[in-house]
Amino acid sequence: MDQPNAIPVCYYELPTTPRISWPNKNPGRNFFGCKNYRYSYGFRNIYCYFFNWFDHPISLRARAVAIGLLRRIRSKEMEKRRERMRWFFGSVAIVIMVCIMK
């Protein structure tokens, strides 16, 4: 990975922060992004769409591997979420049944 020489500033002249992209199109790529990217300050919306890649694009094979790993992680996370929901609703059902029986 190439290390940048200087931290770029966004369109609002604010220093940007290094981030990692996770969408399927560019998984694992490093970029600088504005902290105000699609951010709202109360009733004021300050949007800054500045970003700047600071590494080289990954190969098609590496992208395919990264996408596959991301899918597996997301699948496991959804499985855990469903399990927690089952436990929660099961517990609620038991509490309701106990309250009704009294």
C-alpha atoms as an extended CHARMM CRD file, in Angstrom:
* protein
*
       102  EXT
         1         1  MET       CA              0.0000000000        0.0000000000        0.0000000000  PROA      1               0.0000000000
         2         2  ASP       CA              1.2810000000        3.4190000000       -0.8740000000  PROA      2               0.0000000000
         3         3  GLN       CA              1.4780000000        5.8110000000        2.0250000000  PROA      3               0.0000000000
         4         4  PRO       CA              0.3280000000        9.3210000000        1.1540000000  PROA      4               0.0000000000
         5         5  ASN       CA              2.7990000000       12.1680000000        1.5580000000  PROA      5               0.0000000000
         6         6  ALA       CA              0.2270000000       14.6640000000        2.8500000000  PROA      6               0.0000000000
         7         7  ILE       CA             -3.3360000000       14.4900000000        4.1050000000  PROA      7               0.0000000000
         8         8  PRO       CA             -5.5790000000       16.1250000000        1.5100000000  PROA      8               0.0000000000
         9         9  VAL       CA             -8.2750000000       18.6380000000        2.3740000000  PROA      9               0.0000000000
        10        10  CYS       CA            -11.8860000000       18.3670000000        1.2390000000  PROA      10              0.0000000000
        11        11  TYR       CA            -13.9960000000       20.8440000000       -0.7140000000  PROA      11              0.0000000000
        12        12  TYR       CA            -14.6850000000       22.7070000000        2.5640000000  PROA      12              0.0000000000
        13        13  GLU       CA            -10.9280000000       22.9620000000        3.2810000000  PROA      13              0.0000000000
        14        14  LEU       CA            -11.2120000000       20.4860000000        6.1800000000  PROA      14              0.0000000000
        15        15  PRO       CA             -8.6200000000       17.7330000000        6.7050000000  PROA      15              0.0000000000
        16        16  THR       CA             -9.8400000000       14.3510000000        5.5060000000  PROA      16              0.0000000000
        17        17  THR       CA             -9.5700000000       11.0330000000        7.3330000000  PROA      17              0.0000000000
        18        18  PRO       CA             -8.2320000000        7.7280000000        5.9990000000  PROA      18              0.0000000000
        19        19  ARG       CA            -10.9580000000        5.1240000000        5.5090000000  PROA      19              0.0000000000
        20        20  ILE       CA            -11.4910000000        1.7040000000        3.9840000000  PROA      20              0.0000000000
        21        21  SER       CA            -14.0980000000        1.0020000000        1.3050000000  PROA      21              0.0000000000
        22        22  TRP       CA            -16.3380000000       -2.0540000000        1.8400000000  PROA      22              0.0000000000
        23        23  PRO       CA            -18.8980000000       -2.0860000000       -1.0140000000  PROA      23              0.0000000000
        24        24  ASN       CA            -18.6080000000       -4.9540000000       -3.5020000000  PROA      24              0.0000000000
        25        25  LYS       CA            -17.2230000000       -2.6350000000       -6.1720000000  PROA      25              0.0000000000
        26        26  ASN       CA            -14.0230000000       -1.7290000000       -4.2480000000  PROA      26              0.0000000000
        27        27  PRO       CA            -13.6780000000       -3.9090000000       -1.1350000000  PROA      27              0.0000000000
        28        28  GLY       CA            -10.6860000000       -3.1920000000        1.0680000000  PROA      28              0.0000000000
        29        29  ARG       CA             -9.4310000000       -0.1600000000       -0.8530000000  PROA      29              0.0000000000
        30        30  ASN       CA             -7.9740000000        2.7300000000        1.1140000000  PROA      30              0.0000000000
        31        31  PHE       CA             -9.1270000000        6.2830000000        0.5400000000  PROA      31              0.0000000000
        32        32  PHE       CA             -9.3310000000        9.6920000000        2.1480000000  PROA      32              0.0000000000
        33        33  GLY       CA            -12.8720000000       10.8790000000        2.8010000000  PROA      33              0.0000000000
        34        34  CYS       CA            -14.4580000000       13.9790000000        4.2500000000  PROA      34              0.0000000000
        35        35  LYS       CA            -15.9390000000       13.6480000000        7.7330000000  PROA      35              0.0000000000
        36        36  ASN       CA            -19.0340000000       15.5140000000        6.4410000000  PROA      36              0.0000000000
        37        37  TYR       CA            -19.8340000000       12.9250000000        3.7800000000  PROA      37              0.0000000000
        38        38  ARG       CA            -23.6550000000       12.8350000000        3.8620000000  PROA      38              0.0000000000
        39        39  TYR       CA            -23.8020000000       14.2400000000        7.3730000000  PROA      39              0.0000000000
        40        40  SER       CA            -26.5390000000       16.4260000000        8.8670000000  PROA      40              0.0000000000
        41        41  TYR       CA            -26.0380000000       19.0590000000       11.5480000000  PROA      41              0.0000000000
        42        42  GLY       CA            -29.5410000000       19.3300000000       12.9820000000  PROA      42              0.0000000000
        43        43  PHE       CA            -31.6300000000       21.1590000000       10.4070000000  PROA      43              0.0000000000
        44        44  ARG       CA            -28.5690000000       22.0820000000        8.3100000000  PROA      44              0.0000000000
        45        45  ASN       CA            -27.3380000000       19.5190000000        5.8330000000  PROA      45              0.0000000000
        46        46  ILE       CA            -23.6560000000       19.7720000000        5.0140000000  PROA      46              0.0000000000
        47        47  TYR       CA            -22.7250000000       17.2920000000        2.3450000000  PROA      47              0.0000000000
        48        48  CYS       CA            -19.2170000000       16.9320000000        1.0370000000  PROA      48              0.0000000000
        49        49  TYR       CA            -18.6120000000       14.1830000000       -1.5070000000  PROA      49              0.0000000000
        50        50  PHE       CA            -14.8220000000       14.4270000000       -1.5110000000  PROA      50              0.0000000000
        51        51  PHE       CA            -12.8590000000       11.2150000000       -1.6470000000  PROA      51              0.0000000000
        52        52  ASN       CA             -9.4240000000       10.3340000000       -2.9590000000  PROA      52              0.0000000000
        53        53  TRP       CA             -8.0300000000        6.8120000000       -3.3830000000  PROA      53              0.0000000000
        54        54  PHE       CA             -4.5260000000        6.3820000000       -2.0060000000  PROA      54              0.0000000000
        55        55  ASP       CA             -3.8060000000        2.8200000000       -3.0130000000  PROA      55              0.0000000000
        56        56  HSD       CA             -3.8010000000        0.8680000000       -6.2470000000  PROA      56              0.0000000000
        57        57  PRO       CA             -6.8650000000       -1.0540000000       -7.4520000000  PROA      57              0.0000000000
        58        58  ILE       CA             -6.8620000000       -4.6860000000       -6.3870000000  PROA      58              0.0000000000
        59        59  SER       CA             -6.8210000000       -7.5630000000       -8.8600000000  PROA      59              0.0000000000
        60        60  LEU       CA            -10.0140000000       -9.2720000000       -9.9830000000  PROA      60              0.0000000000
        61        61  ARG       CA             -9.0960000000      -12.4120000000       -8.0500000000  PROA      61              0.0000000000
        62        62  ALA       CA             -8.4230000000      -10.4920000000       -4.8350000000  PROA      62              0.0000000000
        63        63  ARG       CA            -11.7030000000       -8.6300000000       -5.2920000000  PROA      63              0.0000000000
        64        64  ALA       CA            -13.5840000000      -11.9240000000       -5.7540000000  PROA      64              0.0000000000
        65        65  VAL       CA            -11.9930000000      -13.3630000000       -2.5990000000  PROA      65              0.0000000000
        66        66  ALA       CA            -12.7960000000      -10.2140000000       -0.5950000000  PROA      66              0.0000000000
        67        67  ILE       CA            -16.4050000000      -10.1950000000       -1.8050000000  PROA      67              0.0000000000
        68        68  GLY       CA            -16.7800000000      -13.8820000000       -0.9080000000  PROA      68              0.0000000000
        69        69  LEU       CA            -15.3920000000      -13.2880000000        2.5750000000  PROA      69              0.0000000000
        70        70  LEU       CA            -17.6520000000      -10.2720000000        3.0810000000  PROA      70              0.0000000000
        71        71  ARG       CA            -20.6810000000      -12.3440000000        2.0730000000  PROA      71              0.0000000000
        72        72  ARG       CA            -19.7420000000      -15.0600000000        4.5380000000  PROA      72              0.0000000000
        73        73  ILE       CA            -19.2830000000      -12.5260000000        7.3350000000  PROA      73              0.0000000000
        74        74  ARG       CA            -22.5950000000      -10.8350000000        6.5450000000  PROA      74              0.0000000000
        75        75  SER       CA            -24.3260000000      -14.2250000000        6.4270000000  PROA      75              0.0000000000
        76        76  LYS       CA            -22.9460000000      -15.1670000000        9.8570000000  PROA      76              0.0000000000
        77        77  GLU       CA            -23.9580000000      -11.7690000000       11.2570000000  PROA      77              0.0000000000
        78        78  MET       CA            -27.5170000000      -12.2200000000        9.9560000000  PROA      78              0.0000000000
        79        79  GLU       CA            -27.6310000000      -15.7230000000       11.4230000000  PROA      79              0.0000000000
        80        80  LYS       CA            -26.5790000000      -14.3720000000       14.8380000000  PROA      80              0.0000000000
        81        81  ARG       CA            -29.1300000000      -11.5570000000       14.5790000000  PROA      81              0.0000000000
        82        82  ARG       CA            -31.9190000000      -14.0430000000       13.8020000000  PROA      82              0.0000000000
        83        83  GLU       CA            -30.8710000000      -16.2050000000       16.7460000000  PROA      83              0.0000000000
        84        84  ARG       CA            -30.9570000000      -13.2020000000       19.1100000000  PROA      84              0.0000000000
        85        85  MET       CA            -34.4070000000      -12.2770000000       17.7840000000  PROA      85              0.0000000000
        86        86  ARG       CA            -35.6610000000      -15.8250000000       18.4170000000  PROA      86              0.0000000000
        87        87  TRP       CA            -34.3620000000      -15.7110000000       21.9930000000  PROA      87              0.0000000000
        88        88  PHE       CA            -35.8620000000      -12.2610000000       22.5570000000  PROA      88              0.0000000000
        89        89  PHE       CA            -39.3220000000      -13.1220000000       21.2230000000  PROA      89              0.0000000000
        90        90  GLY       CA            -39.2570000000      -16.4730000000       22.9940000000  PROA      90              0.0000000000
        91        91  SER       CA            -38.4740000000      -14.7230000000       26.2770000000  PROA      91              0.0000000000
        92        92  VAL       CA            -41.2220000000      -12.1640000000       25.6850000000  PROA      92              0.0000000000
        93        93  ALA       CA            -43.7110000000      -14.9530000000       24.9360000000  PROA      93              0.0000000000
        94        94  ILE       CA            -42.7950000000      -16.7550000000       28.1690000000  PROA      94              0.0000000000
        95        95  VAL       CA            -43.1560000000      -13.5590000000       30.2050000000  PROA      95              0.0000000000
        96        96  ILE       CA            -46.5580000000      -12.8710000000       28.6470000000  PROA      96              0.0000000000
        97        97  MET       CA            -47.7130000000      -16.4280000000       29.3260000000  PROA      97              0.0000000000
        98        98  VAL       CA            -46.5830000000      -16.2060000000       32.9650000000  PROA      98              0.0000000000
        99        99  CYS       CA            -48.3860000000      -12.8640000000       33.3810000000  PROA      99              0.0000000000
       100       100  ILE       CA            -51.5840000000      -14.2440000000       31.8400000000  PROA      100             0.0000000000
       101       101  MET       CA            -51.5650000000      -17.3650000000       34.0450000000  PROA      101             0.0000000000
       102       102  LYS       CA            -51.3900000000      -15.3510000000       37.2820000000  PROA      102             0.0000000000
